[in-house]
Each structure stands twice: as structure tokens, then as C-alpha cells.
Amino acid sequence: MPTPIQDEIAHSILLKEQRKARAKAVLNRPSSSVPTLLVTMLIVGLGAYLQGAYQFEAPMWVSVFLMVGVSGSVANMMDLWTTRRRLEAAIILLQLQQDSQH
């Protein structure tokens, strides 16, 4: 019959392995520019539709600038989010590697 200390050690080892597997899965996932492209096109298309549906009283260059600016911002946010996830996964793996060396 396992003691509470043995249960705690087994639980700790299991948690480390789960974190390691999750981090490796994030790092091994291929990066793709398709979601970024789709979101950018969706925002530009939505902006063009709204430009036609609701008469936005501004020069054409202003509406184009707004659409491109918003779509670029959203695409950048998506790229930063994926980069942050990959960096966090790399940090987790490095921490686990450092813990296993001690």
C-alpha cells in the first residue's frame, strides 16, 4: 500500500511528464501562415462590405488605411500569441531539463 509521500512523488512525476508532453506538442506543431491570412482577408472583406453597406463619409484612402491597419493589428496579435505559446513551451522544457540535472 503506497504511503502519502509515495503518492505525492508519483503525482509530481506524472505532472512533470504531462507538462513535458504538452510543451513538446506545442513546439512540434508546424507553424502556418494560413490562419493569419484568413483572418486578414476576413477583416478586409468585412471592411469592404461595411464600406458599401454603410456609407462611410471619408476619402477612400482613409477607409483602406483603416481596413489594412485593423487587419494588420489582428494578424500581429495572432502571430504574437503563437510565438508566446512556443516560448512558454521552450521555457517549460528548459526548466524540466534543469530540474532533472539536479
PDB file of C-alpha atoms in Angstrom:
ATOM      1  CA  MET A   1       0.000   0.000   0.000  1.00  0.00           C
ATOM      2  CA  PRO A   2       1.559   3.308  -1.073  1.00  0.00           C
ATOM      3  CA  THR A   3       2.199   5.925   1.515  1.00  0.00           C
ATOM      4  CA  PRO A   4       1.087   9.558   1.121  1.00  0.00           C
ATOM      5  CA  ILE A   5       4.667  10.550   0.323  1.00  0.00           C
ATOM      6  CA  GLN A   6       4.856   7.958  -2.443  1.00  0.00           C
ATOM      7  CA  ASP A   7       1.537   9.199  -3.825  1.00  0.00           C
ATOM      8  CA  GLU A   8       2.836  12.763  -3.809  1.00  0.00           C
ATOM      9  CA  ILE A   9       6.041  11.757  -5.589  1.00  0.00           C
ATOM     10  CA  ALA A  10       4.090   9.784  -8.206  1.00  0.00           C
ATOM     11  CA  HIS A  11       1.701  12.699  -8.717  1.00  0.00           C
ATOM     12  CA  SER A  12       4.641  15.102  -9.115  1.00  0.00           C
ATOM     13  CA  ILE A  13       6.323  12.867 -11.687  1.00  0.00           C
ATOM     14  CA  LEU A  14       3.062  12.488 -13.606  1.00  0.00           C
ATOM     15  CA  LEU A  15       2.534  16.271 -13.665  1.00  0.00           C
ATOM     16  CA  LYS A  16       6.078  16.817 -14.959  1.00  0.00           C
ATOM     17  CA  GLU A  17       5.550  14.289 -17.741  1.00  0.00           C
ATOM     18  CA  GLN A  18       2.237  15.885 -18.717  1.00  0.00           C
ATOM     19  CA  ARG A  19       3.824  19.351 -18.855  1.00  0.00           C
ATOM     20  CA  LYS A  20       6.689  17.953 -20.908  1.00  0.00           C
ATOM     21  CA  ALA A  21       4.344  16.236 -23.375  1.00  0.00           C
ATOM     22  CA  ARG A  22       2.207  19.382 -23.744  1.00  0.00           C
ATOM     23  CA  ALA A  23       5.268  21.567 -24.312  1.00  0.00           C
ATOM     24  CA  LYS A  24       6.702  19.172 -26.902  1.00  0.00           C
ATOM     25  CA  ALA A  25       3.356  19.084 -28.705  1.00  0.00           C
ATOM     26  CA  VAL A  26       3.312  22.886 -28.921  1.00  0.00           C
ATOM     27  CA  LEU A  27       6.881  23.023 -30.208  1.00  0.00           C
ATOM     28  CA  ASN A  28       6.385  20.197 -32.707  1.00  0.00           C
ATOM     29  CA  ARG A  29       3.255  21.749 -34.208  1.00  0.00           C
ATOM     30  CA  PRO A  30       4.153  23.198 -37.601  1.00  0.00           C
ATOM     31  CA  SER A  31       3.695  26.931 -37.907  1.00  0.00           C
ATOM     32  CA  SER A  32       1.338  28.052 -40.622  1.00  0.00           C
ATOM     33  CA  SER A  33       0.507  31.431 -42.054  1.00  0.00           C
ATOM     34  CA  VAL A  34      -2.906  30.271 -43.266  1.00  0.00           C
ATOM     35  CA  PRO A  35      -4.860  31.349 -40.147  1.00  0.00           C
ATOM     36  CA  THR A  36      -3.221  34.767 -40.241  1.00  0.00           C
ATOM     37  CA  LEU A  37      -4.007  35.142 -43.926  1.00  0.00           C
ATOM     38  CA  LEU A  38      -7.610  34.035 -43.425  1.00  0.00           C
ATOM     39  CA  VAL A  39      -8.183  36.481 -40.572  1.00  0.00           C
ATOM     40  CA  THR A  40      -6.598  39.292 -42.561  1.00  0.00           C
ATOM     41  CA  MET A  41      -8.788  38.573 -45.586  1.00  0.00           C
ATOM     42  CA  LEU A  42     -11.878  38.238 -43.412  1.00  0.00           C
ATOM     43  CA  ILE A  43     -11.325  41.648 -41.847  1.00  0.00           C
ATOM     44  CA  VAL A  44     -10.574  43.283 -45.192  1.00  0.00           C
ATOM     45  CA  GLY A  45     -13.691  41.675 -46.694  1.00  0.00           C
ATOM     46  CA  LEU A  46     -15.805  42.753 -43.744  1.00  0.00           C
ATOM     47  CA  GLY A  47     -14.437  46.272 -44.023  1.00  0.00           C
ATOM     48  CA  ALA A  48     -15.205  46.387 -47.746  1.00  0.00           C
ATOM     49  CA  TYR A  49     -18.737  45.132 -47.105  1.00  0.00           C
ATOM     50  CA  LEU A  50     -19.352  47.699 -44.384  1.00  0.00           C
ATOM     51  CA  GLN A  51     -17.925  50.403 -46.638  1.00  0.00           C
ATOM     52  CA  GLY A  52     -20.509  49.527 -49.267  1.00  0.00           C
ATOM     53  CA  ALA A  53     -23.418  48.872 -46.885  1.00  0.00           C
ATOM     54  CA  TYR A  54     -22.991  51.908 -44.660  1.00  0.00           C
ATOM     55  CA  GLN A  55     -21.818  54.993 -46.468  1.00  0.00           C
ATOM     56  CA  PHE A  56     -18.706  55.946 -44.551  1.00  0.00           C
ATOM     57  CA  GLU A  57     -18.149  59.611 -45.297  1.00  0.00           C
ATOM     58  CA  ALA A  58     -14.393  59.677 -45.734  1.00  0.00           C
ATOM     59  CA  PRO A  59     -11.917  59.550 -48.597  1.00  0.00           C
ATOM     60  CA  MET A  60     -11.145  56.120 -49.996  1.00  0.00           C
ATOM     61  CA  TRP A  61      -7.570  56.167 -48.687  1.00  0.00           C
ATOM     62  CA  VAL A  62      -8.861  56.594 -45.121  1.00  0.00           C
ATOM     63  CA  SER A  63     -11.130  53.549 -45.322  1.00  0.00           C
ATOM     64  CA  VAL A  64      -8.371  51.468 -46.946  1.00  0.00           C
ATOM     65  CA  PHE A  65      -5.937  52.602 -44.273  1.00  0.00           C
ATOM     66  CA  LEU A  66      -8.389  51.639 -41.525  1.00  0.00           C
ATOM     67  CA  MET A  67      -9.029  48.177 -43.011  1.00  0.00           C
ATOM     68  CA  VAL A  68      -5.343  47.458 -43.525  1.00  0.00           C
ATOM     69  CA  GLY A  69      -4.466  48.784 -40.076  1.00  0.00           C
ATOM     70  CA  VAL A  70      -7.053  46.672 -38.265  1.00  0.00           C
ATOM     71  CA  SER A  71      -6.281  43.536 -40.236  1.00  0.00           C
ATOM     72  CA  GLY A  72      -2.542  44.014 -39.688  1.00  0.00           C
ATOM     73  CA  SER A  73      -3.105  44.502 -35.965  1.00  0.00           C
ATOM     74  CA  VAL A  74      -5.176  41.340 -35.647  1.00  0.00           C
ATOM     75  CA  ALA A  75      -2.669  39.329 -37.688  1.00  0.00           C
ATOM     76  CA  ASN A  76       0.132  40.637 -35.478  1.00  0.00           C
ATOM     77  CA  MET A  77      -1.789  39.689 -32.321  1.00  0.00           C
ATOM     78  CA  MET A  78      -2.250  36.153 -33.634  1.00  0.00           C
ATOM     79  CA  ASP A  79       1.435  35.872 -34.502  1.00  0.00           C
ATOM     80  CA  LEU A  80       2.477  37.167 -31.087  1.00  0.00           C
ATOM     81  CA  TRP A  81       0.129  34.723 -29.375  1.00  0.00           C
ATOM     82  CA  THR A  82       1.609  31.729 -31.202  1.00  0.00           C
ATOM     83  CA  THR A  83       5.151  32.974 -30.574  1.00  0.00           C
ATOM     84  CA  ARG A  84       4.377  33.404 -26.881  1.00  0.00           C
ATOM     85  CA  ARG A  85       2.983  29.857 -26.657  1.00  0.00           C
ATOM     86  CA  ARG A  86       6.116  28.474 -28.318  1.00  0.00           C
ATOM     87  CA  LEU A  87       8.398  30.441 -25.997  1.00  0.00           C
ATOM     88  CA  GLU A  88       6.489  29.312 -22.915  1.00  0.00           C
ATOM     89  CA  ALA A  89       6.765  25.706 -24.098  1.00  0.00           C
ATOM     90  CA  ALA A  90      10.517  26.097 -24.617  1.00  0.00           C
ATOM     91  CA  ILE A  91      10.882  27.626 -21.148  1.00  0.00           C
ATOM     92  CA  ILE A  92       8.955  24.729 -19.592  1.00  0.00           C
ATOM     93  CA  LEU A  93      11.215  22.199 -21.319  1.00  0.00           C
ATOM     94  CA  LEU A  94      14.328  24.063 -20.207  1.00  0.00           C
ATOM     95  CA  GLN A  95      13.071  24.205 -16.623  1.00  0.00           C
ATOM     96  CA  LEU A  96      12.310  20.489 -16.637  1.00  0.00           C
ATOM     97  CA  GLN A  97      15.735  19.766 -18.110  1.00  0.00           C
ATOM     98  CA  GLN A  98      17.383  21.890 -15.435  1.00  0.00           C
ATOM     99  CA  ASP A  99      15.377  20.164 -12.686  1.00  0.00           C
ATOM    100  CA  SER A 100      16.384  16.734 -13.959  1.00  0.00           C
ATOM    101  CA  GLN A 101      20.086  17.656 -13.894  1.00  0.00           C
ATOM    102  CA  HIS A 102      19.978  18.488 -10.193  1.00  0.00           C
TER     103      HIS A 102
END
